[in-house]
GROMACS .gro file of C-alpha atoms in nm:
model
  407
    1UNK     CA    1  -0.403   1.869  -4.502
    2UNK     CA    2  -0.140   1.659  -4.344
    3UNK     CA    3  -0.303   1.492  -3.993
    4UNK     CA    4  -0.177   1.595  -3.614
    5UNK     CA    5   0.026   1.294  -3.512
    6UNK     CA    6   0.066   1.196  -3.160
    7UNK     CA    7   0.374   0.944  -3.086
    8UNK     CA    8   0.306   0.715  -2.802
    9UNK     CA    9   0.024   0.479  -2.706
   10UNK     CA   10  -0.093   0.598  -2.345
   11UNK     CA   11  -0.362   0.812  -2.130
   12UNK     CA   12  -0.118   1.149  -2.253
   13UNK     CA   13  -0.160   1.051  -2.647
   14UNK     CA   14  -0.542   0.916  -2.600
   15UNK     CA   15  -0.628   1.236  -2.355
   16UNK     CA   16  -0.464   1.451  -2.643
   17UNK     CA   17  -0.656   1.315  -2.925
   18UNK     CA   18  -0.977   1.319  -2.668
   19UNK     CA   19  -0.920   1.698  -2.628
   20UNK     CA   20  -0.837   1.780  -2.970
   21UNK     CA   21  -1.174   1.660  -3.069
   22UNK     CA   22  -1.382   1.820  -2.771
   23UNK     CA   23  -1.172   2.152  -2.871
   24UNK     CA   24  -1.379   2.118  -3.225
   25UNK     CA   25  -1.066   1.977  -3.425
   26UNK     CA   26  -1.242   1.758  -3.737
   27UNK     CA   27  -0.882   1.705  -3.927
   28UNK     CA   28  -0.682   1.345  -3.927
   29UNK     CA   29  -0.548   1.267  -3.632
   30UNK     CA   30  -0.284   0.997  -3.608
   31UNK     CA   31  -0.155   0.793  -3.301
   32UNK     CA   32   0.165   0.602  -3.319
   33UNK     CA   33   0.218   0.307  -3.084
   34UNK     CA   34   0.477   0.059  -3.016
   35UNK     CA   35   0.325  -0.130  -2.816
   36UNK     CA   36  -0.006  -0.386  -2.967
   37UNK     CA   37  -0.251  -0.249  -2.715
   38UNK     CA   38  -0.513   0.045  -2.779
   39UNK     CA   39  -0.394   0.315  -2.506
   40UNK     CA   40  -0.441   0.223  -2.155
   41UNK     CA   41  -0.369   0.383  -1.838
   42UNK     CA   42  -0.096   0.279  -1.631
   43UNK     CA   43  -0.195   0.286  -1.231
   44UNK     CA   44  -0.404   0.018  -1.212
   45UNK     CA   45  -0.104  -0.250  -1.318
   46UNK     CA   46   0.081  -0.243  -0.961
   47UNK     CA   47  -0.271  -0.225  -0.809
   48UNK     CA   48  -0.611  -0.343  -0.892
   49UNK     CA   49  -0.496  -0.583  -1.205
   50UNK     CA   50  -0.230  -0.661  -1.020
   51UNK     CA   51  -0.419  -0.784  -0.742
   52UNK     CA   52  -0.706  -0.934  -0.970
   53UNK     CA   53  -0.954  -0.716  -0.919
   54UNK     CA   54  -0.989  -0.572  -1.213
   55UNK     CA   55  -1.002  -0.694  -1.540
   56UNK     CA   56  -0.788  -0.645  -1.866
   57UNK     CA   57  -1.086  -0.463  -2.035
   58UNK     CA   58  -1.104  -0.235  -1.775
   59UNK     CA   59  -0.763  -0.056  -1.789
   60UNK     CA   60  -0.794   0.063  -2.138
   61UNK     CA   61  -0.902   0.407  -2.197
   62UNK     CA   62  -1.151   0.384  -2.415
   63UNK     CA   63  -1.338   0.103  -2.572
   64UNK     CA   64  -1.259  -0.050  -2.905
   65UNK     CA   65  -1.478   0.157  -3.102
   66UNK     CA   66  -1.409   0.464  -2.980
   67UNK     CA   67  -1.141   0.550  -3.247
   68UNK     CA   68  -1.352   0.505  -3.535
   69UNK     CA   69  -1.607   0.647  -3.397
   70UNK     CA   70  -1.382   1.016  -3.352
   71UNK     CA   71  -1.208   0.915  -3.694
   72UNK     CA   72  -0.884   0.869  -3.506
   73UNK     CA   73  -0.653   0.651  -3.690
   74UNK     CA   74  -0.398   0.396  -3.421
   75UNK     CA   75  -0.102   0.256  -3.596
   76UNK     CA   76   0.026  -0.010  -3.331
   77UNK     CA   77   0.261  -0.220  -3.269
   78UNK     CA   78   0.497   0.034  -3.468
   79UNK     CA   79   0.811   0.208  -3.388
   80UNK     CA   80   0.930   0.578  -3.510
   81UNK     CA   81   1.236   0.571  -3.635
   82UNK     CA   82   1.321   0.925  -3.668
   83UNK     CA   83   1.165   1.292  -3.640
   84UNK     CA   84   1.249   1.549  -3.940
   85UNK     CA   85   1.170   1.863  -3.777
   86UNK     CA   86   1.291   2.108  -4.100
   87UNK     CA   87   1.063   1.860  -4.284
   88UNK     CA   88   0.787   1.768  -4.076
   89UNK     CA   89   0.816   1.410  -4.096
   90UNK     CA   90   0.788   1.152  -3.895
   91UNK     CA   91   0.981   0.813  -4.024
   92UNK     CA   92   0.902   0.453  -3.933
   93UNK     CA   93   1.055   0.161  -3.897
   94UNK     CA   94   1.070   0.015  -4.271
   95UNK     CA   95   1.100   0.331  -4.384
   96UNK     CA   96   0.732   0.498  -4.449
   97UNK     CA   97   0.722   0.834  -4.382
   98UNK     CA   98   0.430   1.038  -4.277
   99UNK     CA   99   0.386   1.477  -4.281
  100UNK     CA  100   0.238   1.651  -4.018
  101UNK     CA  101   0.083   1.922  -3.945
  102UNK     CA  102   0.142   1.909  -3.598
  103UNK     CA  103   0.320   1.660  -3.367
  104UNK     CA  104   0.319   1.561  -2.992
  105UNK     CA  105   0.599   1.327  -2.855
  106UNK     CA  106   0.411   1.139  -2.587
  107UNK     CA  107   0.681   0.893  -2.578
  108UNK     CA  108   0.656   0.779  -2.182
  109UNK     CA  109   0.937   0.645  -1.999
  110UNK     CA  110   1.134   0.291  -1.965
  111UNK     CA  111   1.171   0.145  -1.617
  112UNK     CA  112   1.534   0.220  -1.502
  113UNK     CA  113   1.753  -0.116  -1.529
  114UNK     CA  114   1.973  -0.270  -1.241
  115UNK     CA  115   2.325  -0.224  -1.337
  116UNK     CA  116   2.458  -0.556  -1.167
  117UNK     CA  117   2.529  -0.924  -1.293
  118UNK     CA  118   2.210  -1.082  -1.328
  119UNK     CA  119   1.975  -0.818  -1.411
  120UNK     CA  120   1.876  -0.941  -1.719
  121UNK     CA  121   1.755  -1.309  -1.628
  122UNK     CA  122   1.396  -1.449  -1.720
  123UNK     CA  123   1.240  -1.385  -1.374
  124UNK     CA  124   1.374  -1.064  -1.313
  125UNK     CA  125   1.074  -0.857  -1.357
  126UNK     CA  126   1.011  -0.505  -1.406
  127UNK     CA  127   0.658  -0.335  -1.423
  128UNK     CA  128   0.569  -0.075  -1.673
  129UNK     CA  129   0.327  -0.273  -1.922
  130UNK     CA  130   0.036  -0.460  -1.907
  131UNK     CA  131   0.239  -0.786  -2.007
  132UNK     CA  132   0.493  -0.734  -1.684
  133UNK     CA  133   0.220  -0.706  -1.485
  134UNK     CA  134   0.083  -1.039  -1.628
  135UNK     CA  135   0.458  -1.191  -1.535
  136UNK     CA  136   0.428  -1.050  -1.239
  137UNK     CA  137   0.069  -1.191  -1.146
  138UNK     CA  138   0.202  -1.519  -1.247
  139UNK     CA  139   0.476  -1.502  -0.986
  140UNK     CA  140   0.329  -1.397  -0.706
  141UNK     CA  141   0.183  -1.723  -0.553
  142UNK     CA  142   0.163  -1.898  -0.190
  143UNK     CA  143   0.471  -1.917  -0.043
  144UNK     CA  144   0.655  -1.779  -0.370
  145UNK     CA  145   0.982  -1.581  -0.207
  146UNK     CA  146   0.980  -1.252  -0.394
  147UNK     CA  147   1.255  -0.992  -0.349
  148UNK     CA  148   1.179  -0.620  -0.450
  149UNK     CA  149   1.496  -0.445  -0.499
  150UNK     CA  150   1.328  -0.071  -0.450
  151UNK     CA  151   1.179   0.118  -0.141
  152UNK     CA  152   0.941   0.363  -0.414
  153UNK     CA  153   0.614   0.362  -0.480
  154UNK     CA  154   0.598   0.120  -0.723
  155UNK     CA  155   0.823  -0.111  -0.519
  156UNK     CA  156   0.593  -0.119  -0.236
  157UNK     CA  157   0.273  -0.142  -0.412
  158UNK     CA  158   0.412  -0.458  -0.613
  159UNK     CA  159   0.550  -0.556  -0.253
  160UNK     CA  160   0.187  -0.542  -0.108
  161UNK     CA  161   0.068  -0.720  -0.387
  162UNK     CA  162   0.258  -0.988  -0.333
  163UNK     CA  163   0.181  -1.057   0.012
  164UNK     CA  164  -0.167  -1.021  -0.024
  165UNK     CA  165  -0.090  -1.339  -0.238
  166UNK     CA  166   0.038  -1.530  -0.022
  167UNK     CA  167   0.416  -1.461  -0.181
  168UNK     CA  168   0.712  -1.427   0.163
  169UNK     CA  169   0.797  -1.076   0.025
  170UNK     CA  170   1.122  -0.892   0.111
  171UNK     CA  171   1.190  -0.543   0.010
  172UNK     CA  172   1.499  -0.442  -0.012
  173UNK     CA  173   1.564  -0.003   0.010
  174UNK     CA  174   1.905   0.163  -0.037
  175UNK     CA  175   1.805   0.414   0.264
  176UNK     CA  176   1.694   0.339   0.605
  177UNK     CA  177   1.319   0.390   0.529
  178UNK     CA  178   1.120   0.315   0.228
  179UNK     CA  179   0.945   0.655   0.083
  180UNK     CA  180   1.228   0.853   0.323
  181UNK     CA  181   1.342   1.099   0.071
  182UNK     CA  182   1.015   1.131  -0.115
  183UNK     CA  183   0.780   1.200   0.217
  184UNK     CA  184   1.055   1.259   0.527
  185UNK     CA  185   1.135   1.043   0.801
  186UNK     CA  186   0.820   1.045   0.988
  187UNK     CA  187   0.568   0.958   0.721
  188UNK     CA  188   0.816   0.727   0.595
  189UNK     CA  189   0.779   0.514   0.930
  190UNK     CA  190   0.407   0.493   0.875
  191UNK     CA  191   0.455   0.312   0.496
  192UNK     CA  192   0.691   0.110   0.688
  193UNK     CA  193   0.497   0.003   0.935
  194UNK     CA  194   0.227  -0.071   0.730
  195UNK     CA  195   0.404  -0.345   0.562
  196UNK     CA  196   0.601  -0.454   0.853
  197UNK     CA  197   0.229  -0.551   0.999
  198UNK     CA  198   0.169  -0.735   0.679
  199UNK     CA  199   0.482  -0.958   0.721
  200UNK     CA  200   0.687  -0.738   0.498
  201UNK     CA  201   1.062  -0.808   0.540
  202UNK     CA  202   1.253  -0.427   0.483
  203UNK     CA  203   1.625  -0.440   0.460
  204UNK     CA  204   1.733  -0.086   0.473
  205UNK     CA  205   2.078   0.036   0.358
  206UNK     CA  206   2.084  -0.248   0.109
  207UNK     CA  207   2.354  -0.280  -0.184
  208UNK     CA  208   2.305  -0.513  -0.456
  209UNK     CA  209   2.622  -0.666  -0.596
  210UNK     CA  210   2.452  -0.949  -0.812
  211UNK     CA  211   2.149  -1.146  -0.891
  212UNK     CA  212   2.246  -1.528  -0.864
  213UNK     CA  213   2.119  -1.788  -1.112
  214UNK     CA  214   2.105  -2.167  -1.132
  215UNK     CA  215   1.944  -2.341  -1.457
  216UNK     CA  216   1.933  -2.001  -1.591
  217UNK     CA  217   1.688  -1.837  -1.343
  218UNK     CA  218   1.743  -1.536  -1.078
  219UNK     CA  219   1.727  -1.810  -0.769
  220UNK     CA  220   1.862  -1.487  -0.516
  221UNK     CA  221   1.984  -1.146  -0.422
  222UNK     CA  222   2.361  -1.102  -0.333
  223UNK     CA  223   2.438  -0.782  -0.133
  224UNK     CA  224   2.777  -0.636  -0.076
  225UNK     CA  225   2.774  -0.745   0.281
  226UNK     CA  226   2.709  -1.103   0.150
  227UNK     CA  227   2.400  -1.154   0.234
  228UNK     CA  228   2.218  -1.394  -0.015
  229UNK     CA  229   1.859  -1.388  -0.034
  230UNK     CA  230   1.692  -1.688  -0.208
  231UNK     CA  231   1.426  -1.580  -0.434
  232UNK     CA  232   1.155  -1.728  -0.684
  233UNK     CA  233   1.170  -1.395  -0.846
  234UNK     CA  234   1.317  -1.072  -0.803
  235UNK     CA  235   1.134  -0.741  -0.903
  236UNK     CA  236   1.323  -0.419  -0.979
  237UNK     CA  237   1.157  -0.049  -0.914
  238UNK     CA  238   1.458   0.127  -0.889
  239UNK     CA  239   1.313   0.454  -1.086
  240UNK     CA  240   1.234   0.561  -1.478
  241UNK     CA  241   1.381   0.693  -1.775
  242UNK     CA  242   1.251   0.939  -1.998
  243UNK     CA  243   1.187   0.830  -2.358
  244UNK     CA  244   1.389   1.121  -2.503
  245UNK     CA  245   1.564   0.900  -2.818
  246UNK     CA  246   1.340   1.051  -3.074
  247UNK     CA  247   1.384   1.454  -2.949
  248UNK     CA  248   1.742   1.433  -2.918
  249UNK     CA  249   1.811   1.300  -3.227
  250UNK     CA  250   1.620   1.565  -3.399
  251UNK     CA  251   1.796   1.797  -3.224
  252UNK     CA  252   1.537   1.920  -2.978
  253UNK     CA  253   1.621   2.071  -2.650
  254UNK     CA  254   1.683   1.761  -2.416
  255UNK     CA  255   1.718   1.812  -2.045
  256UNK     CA  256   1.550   1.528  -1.789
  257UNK     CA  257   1.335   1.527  -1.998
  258UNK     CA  258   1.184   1.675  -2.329
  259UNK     CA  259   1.236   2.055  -2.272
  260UNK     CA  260   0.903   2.238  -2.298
  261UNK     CA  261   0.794   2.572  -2.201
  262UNK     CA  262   0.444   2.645  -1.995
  263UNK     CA  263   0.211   2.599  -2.312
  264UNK     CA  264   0.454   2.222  -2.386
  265UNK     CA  265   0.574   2.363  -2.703
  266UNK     CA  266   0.917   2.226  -2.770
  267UNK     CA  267   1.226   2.382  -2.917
  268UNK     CA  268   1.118   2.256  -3.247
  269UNK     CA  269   0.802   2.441  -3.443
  270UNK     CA  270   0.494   2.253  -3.436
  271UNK     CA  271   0.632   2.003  -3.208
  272UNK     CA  272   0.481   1.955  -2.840
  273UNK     CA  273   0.547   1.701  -2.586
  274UNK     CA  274   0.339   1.564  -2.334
  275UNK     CA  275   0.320   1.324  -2.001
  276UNK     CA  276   0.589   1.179  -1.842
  277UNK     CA  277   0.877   1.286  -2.086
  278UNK     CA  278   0.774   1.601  -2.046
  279UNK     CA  279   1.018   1.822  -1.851
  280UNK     CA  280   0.792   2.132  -1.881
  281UNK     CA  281   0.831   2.496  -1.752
  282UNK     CA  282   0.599   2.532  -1.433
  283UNK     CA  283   0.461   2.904  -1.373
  284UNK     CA  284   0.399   2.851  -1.015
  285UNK     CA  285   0.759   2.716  -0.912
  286UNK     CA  286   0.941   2.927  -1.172
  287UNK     CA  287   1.141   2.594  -1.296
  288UNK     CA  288   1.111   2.350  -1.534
  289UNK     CA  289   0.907   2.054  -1.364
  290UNK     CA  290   0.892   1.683  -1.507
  291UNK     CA  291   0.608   1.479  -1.320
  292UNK     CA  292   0.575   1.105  -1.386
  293UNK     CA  293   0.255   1.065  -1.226
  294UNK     CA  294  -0.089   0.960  -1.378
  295UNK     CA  295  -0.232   1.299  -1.319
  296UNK     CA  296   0.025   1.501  -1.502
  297UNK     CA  297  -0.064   1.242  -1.848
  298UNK     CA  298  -0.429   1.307  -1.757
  299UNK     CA  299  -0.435   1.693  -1.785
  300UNK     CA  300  -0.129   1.791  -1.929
  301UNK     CA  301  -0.208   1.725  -2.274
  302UNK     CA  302  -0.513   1.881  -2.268
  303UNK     CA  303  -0.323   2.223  -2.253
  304UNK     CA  304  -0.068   2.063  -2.556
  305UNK     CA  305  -0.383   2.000  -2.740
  306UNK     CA  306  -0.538   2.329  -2.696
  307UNK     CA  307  -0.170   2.498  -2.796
  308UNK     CA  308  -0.100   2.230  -3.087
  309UNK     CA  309  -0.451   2.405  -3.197
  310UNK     CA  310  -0.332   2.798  -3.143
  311UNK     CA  311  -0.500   2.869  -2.815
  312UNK     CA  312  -0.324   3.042  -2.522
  313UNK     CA  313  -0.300   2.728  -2.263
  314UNK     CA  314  -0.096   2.717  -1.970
  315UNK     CA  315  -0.027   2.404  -1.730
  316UNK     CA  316  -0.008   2.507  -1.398
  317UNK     CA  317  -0.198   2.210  -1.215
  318UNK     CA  318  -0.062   2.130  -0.869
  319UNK     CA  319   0.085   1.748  -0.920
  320UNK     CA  320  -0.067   1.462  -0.775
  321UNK     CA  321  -0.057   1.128  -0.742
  322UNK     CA  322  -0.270   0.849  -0.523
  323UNK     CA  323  -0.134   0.544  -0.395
  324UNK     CA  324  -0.352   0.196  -0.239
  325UNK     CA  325  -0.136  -0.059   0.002
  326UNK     CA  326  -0.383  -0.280   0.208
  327UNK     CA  327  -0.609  -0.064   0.395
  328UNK     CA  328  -0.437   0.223   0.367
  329UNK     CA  329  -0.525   0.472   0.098
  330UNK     CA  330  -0.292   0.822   0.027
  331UNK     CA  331  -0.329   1.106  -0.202
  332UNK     CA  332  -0.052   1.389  -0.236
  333UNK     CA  333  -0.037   1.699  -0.425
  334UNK     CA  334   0.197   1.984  -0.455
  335UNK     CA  335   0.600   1.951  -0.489
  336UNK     CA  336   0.915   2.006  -0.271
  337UNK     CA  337   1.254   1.909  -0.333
  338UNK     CA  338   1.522   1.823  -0.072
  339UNK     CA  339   1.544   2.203   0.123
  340UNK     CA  340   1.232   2.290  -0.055
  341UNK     CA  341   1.055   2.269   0.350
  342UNK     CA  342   1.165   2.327   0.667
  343UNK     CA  343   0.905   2.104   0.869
  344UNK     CA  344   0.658   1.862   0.826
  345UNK     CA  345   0.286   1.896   1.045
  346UNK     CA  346   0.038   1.633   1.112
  347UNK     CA  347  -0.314   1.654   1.183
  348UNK     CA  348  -0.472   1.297   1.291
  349UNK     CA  349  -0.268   1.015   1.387
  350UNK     CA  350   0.035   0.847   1.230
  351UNK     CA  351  -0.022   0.544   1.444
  352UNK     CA  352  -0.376   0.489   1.370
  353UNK     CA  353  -0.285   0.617   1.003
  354UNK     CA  354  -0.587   0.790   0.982
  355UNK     CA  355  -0.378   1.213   0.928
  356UNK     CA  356  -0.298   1.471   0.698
  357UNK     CA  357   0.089   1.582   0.662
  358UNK     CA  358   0.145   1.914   0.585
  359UNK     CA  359   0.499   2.034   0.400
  360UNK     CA  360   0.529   2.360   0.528
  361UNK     CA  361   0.807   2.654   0.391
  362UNK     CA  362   0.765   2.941   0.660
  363UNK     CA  363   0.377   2.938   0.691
  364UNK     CA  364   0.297   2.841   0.383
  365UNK     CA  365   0.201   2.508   0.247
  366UNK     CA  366   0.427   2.403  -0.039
  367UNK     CA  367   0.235   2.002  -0.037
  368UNK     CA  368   0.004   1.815   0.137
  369UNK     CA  369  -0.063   1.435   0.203
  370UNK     CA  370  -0.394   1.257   0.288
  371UNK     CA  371  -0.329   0.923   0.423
  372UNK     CA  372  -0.709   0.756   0.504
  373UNK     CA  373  -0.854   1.097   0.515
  374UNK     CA  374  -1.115   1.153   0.243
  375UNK     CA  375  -1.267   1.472   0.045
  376UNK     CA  376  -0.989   1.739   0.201
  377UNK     CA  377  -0.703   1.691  -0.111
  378UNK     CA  378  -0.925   1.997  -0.311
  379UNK     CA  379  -0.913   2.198  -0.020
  380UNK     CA  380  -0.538   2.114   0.053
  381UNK     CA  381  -0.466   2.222  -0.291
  382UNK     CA  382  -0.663   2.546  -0.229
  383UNK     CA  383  -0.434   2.625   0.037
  384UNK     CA  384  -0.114   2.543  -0.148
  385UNK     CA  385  -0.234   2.733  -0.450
  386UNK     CA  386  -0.337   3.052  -0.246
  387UNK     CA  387   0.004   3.085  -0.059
  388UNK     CA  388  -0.188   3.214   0.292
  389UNK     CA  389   0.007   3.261   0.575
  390UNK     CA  390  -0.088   3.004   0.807
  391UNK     CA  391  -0.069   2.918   1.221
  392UNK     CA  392   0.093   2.598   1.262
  393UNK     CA  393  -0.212   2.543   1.545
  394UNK     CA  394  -0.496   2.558   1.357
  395UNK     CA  395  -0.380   2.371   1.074
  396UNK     CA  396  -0.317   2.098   1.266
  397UNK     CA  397  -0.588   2.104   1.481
  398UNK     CA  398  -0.852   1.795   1.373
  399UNK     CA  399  -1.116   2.014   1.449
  400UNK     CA  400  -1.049   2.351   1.233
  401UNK     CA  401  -1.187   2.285   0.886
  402UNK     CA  402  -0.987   2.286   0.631
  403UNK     CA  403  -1.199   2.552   0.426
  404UNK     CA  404  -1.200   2.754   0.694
  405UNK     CA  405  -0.843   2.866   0.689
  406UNK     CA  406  -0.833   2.993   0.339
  407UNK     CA  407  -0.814   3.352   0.288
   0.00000   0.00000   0.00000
């Protein structure tokens, strides 16, 4: 019987092959890697590795034996070529070709590139694998001057990284706020304060027009307004890509995203995709959803798995993802889009940043944000998922459990 093959070396192919085996699947199983390291999960490179306190043993999935132990066969350090749908083949580079019986494209994304002169110099760095965080560890010394082109998440953990150090660290953010279209205006002046306090330089409304060199380095940032800012090195988080190469040239529904329906089957037969490539069909919201968070590669494939194997599976988890910046520590789940809310409450304080933000549309909770809170994101999610009807008051009220308001 030809094996399930999963394309793509991260937590969404090693969770896949993890669940295929719990679910009682003893066939070949088959994951397809490009890059030379066993699977390994992603969050830990802007933070703890990052920061050296944790080591490279420790962000890999499983350990070394673990494969043979499940009979799970990892060909890496190897590209796919091409997907034959009509033929159920998958084709490498040099030409081998390999049948399945099922396949799940958990292909990831690429980190977005800067589109100016410059971008593409030695100590330009961008953070996606193990090996940029390495570069980037390496660059981040005392006194280094490191520019972060990128107000996001990952541009402000790498930012905090770098101060703590030692590096002068300035951060540069298109809008007037880092975070201010992802969280709104006020929670946005929290994040921003936060680094502010840690020496942080934020230049908001910023416009790259080059990356400067001398000797063939990045040595600063030009911006349209002609400011130059010297750096050491410059790191880029301006947003990623979906790796959708392989599905669109096999003709599979591409949109954002690898098109999948609520169970991640694909356009194709027998093909599934999984993680952050994903741009799967979300009960709840009605919509087609693409989340490129760690949580979404942790769970999602468990419902491809258990619908690569014939079961009825839906994914319908809330998203969520986690973020650590000094001393402050944040969780969010849920989802709203520009519109998506008409007002924001807090309970706690933004100044001591010790609250919880609710996203409210009407009375109901479409998302919710812990920042420095602890144990209240499952009942958060409770409330989001029951759609109650809720008085602005009591929810945000310190002293009004959060359990307490659920229906």
């Amino acid at each position: 019987m030809n094996p399930f093959v999963i394309v793509g070396g991260g937590l969404a192919a090693d969770t896949a092959v993890e669940a295929l085996r719990e679910r009682g699947y003893d066939g070949r199983l088959l994951v397809i890697g490009d890059e030379r390291e066993r699977p390994y999960i992603r969050p830990p490179l802007p933070k703890g590795y990052l920061l050296g306190k944790e080591d490279h043993e420790s962000i890999y999935v499983h350990p070394e034996n673990w494969y043979a132990d499940h009979d799970v066969d990892l060909l890496l350090g190897t590209t796919v070529r091409t997907v034959d749908p009509r033929a159920a083949l998958v084709e490498l580079e040099g030409g081998r070709r390999i049948a399945y019986a099922r396949l799940l494209l958990a292909t990831g994304s690429t980190p977005r590139r800067l589109p100016v002169p410059g971008a593409d110099l030695e100590n330009v760095l961008y953070l996606r694998r193990v090996g940029d965080s390495d570069r980037l560890k390496a660059a981040f010394t005392e006194g280094a001057r490191i520019v972060v082109i990128g107000g996001g998440w990952i541009g402000l953990e790498t930012a905090a990284a770098a101060r703590l150090a030692g590096a002068e660290v300035t951060v540069l953010e298109h809008s007037e706020l880092p975070l201010q279209k992802v969280v709104g205006r006020e929670a946005a002046q929290v994040f921003a304060g936060l680094h502010a306090e840690h020496g942080v330089r934020l230049h908001p409304h910023a416009e790259v027009e080059r990356i400067t060199a001398s000797d063939g380095r990045a040595d600063g940032v030009l911006l349209a307004d002609g400011t130059h800012l010297p750096a050491d090195a410059v790191v880029v988080g301006v947003g990623i890509t979906p790796n959708v190469r392989l599905a669109q040239e096999a003709g599979l529904e591409v949109r954002d995203g690898i098109v999948a329906d609520e169970h991640l089957r694909t356009s194709a037969p027998d093909i599934y995709a999984a993680g952050d490539v994903a741009n799967a069909y979300h009960p709840r919201y009605g919509r087609h959803l693409r989340v490129e968070h760690w949580a979404n590669a942790l769970h999602q494939p468990r419902t491809a798995a258990a619908s690569m194997l014939g079961e009825h599976a839906v994914y319908d988890r809330l998203p969520y993802f986690y973020t650590d910046q000094y001393n402050l520590g944040m969780e969010y789940t849920g989802h709203t889009e520009p519109g998506g809310n008409d007002r924001v409450l807090f309970r706690g304080s933004t100044v001591k940043r010790q609250f919880v933000a609710f996203w409210m549309s009407g009375n109901r909770v479409v998302a919710g944000m812990s920042v420095n809170v602890w144990d209240v994101i499952d009942p958060i999610r409770a409330l989001i998922e029951s759609g109650a009807e809720l008085d602005d008051a009591a929810l945000s009220d310190p002293a009004v459990p959060l359990d307490s308001l659920l229906p």
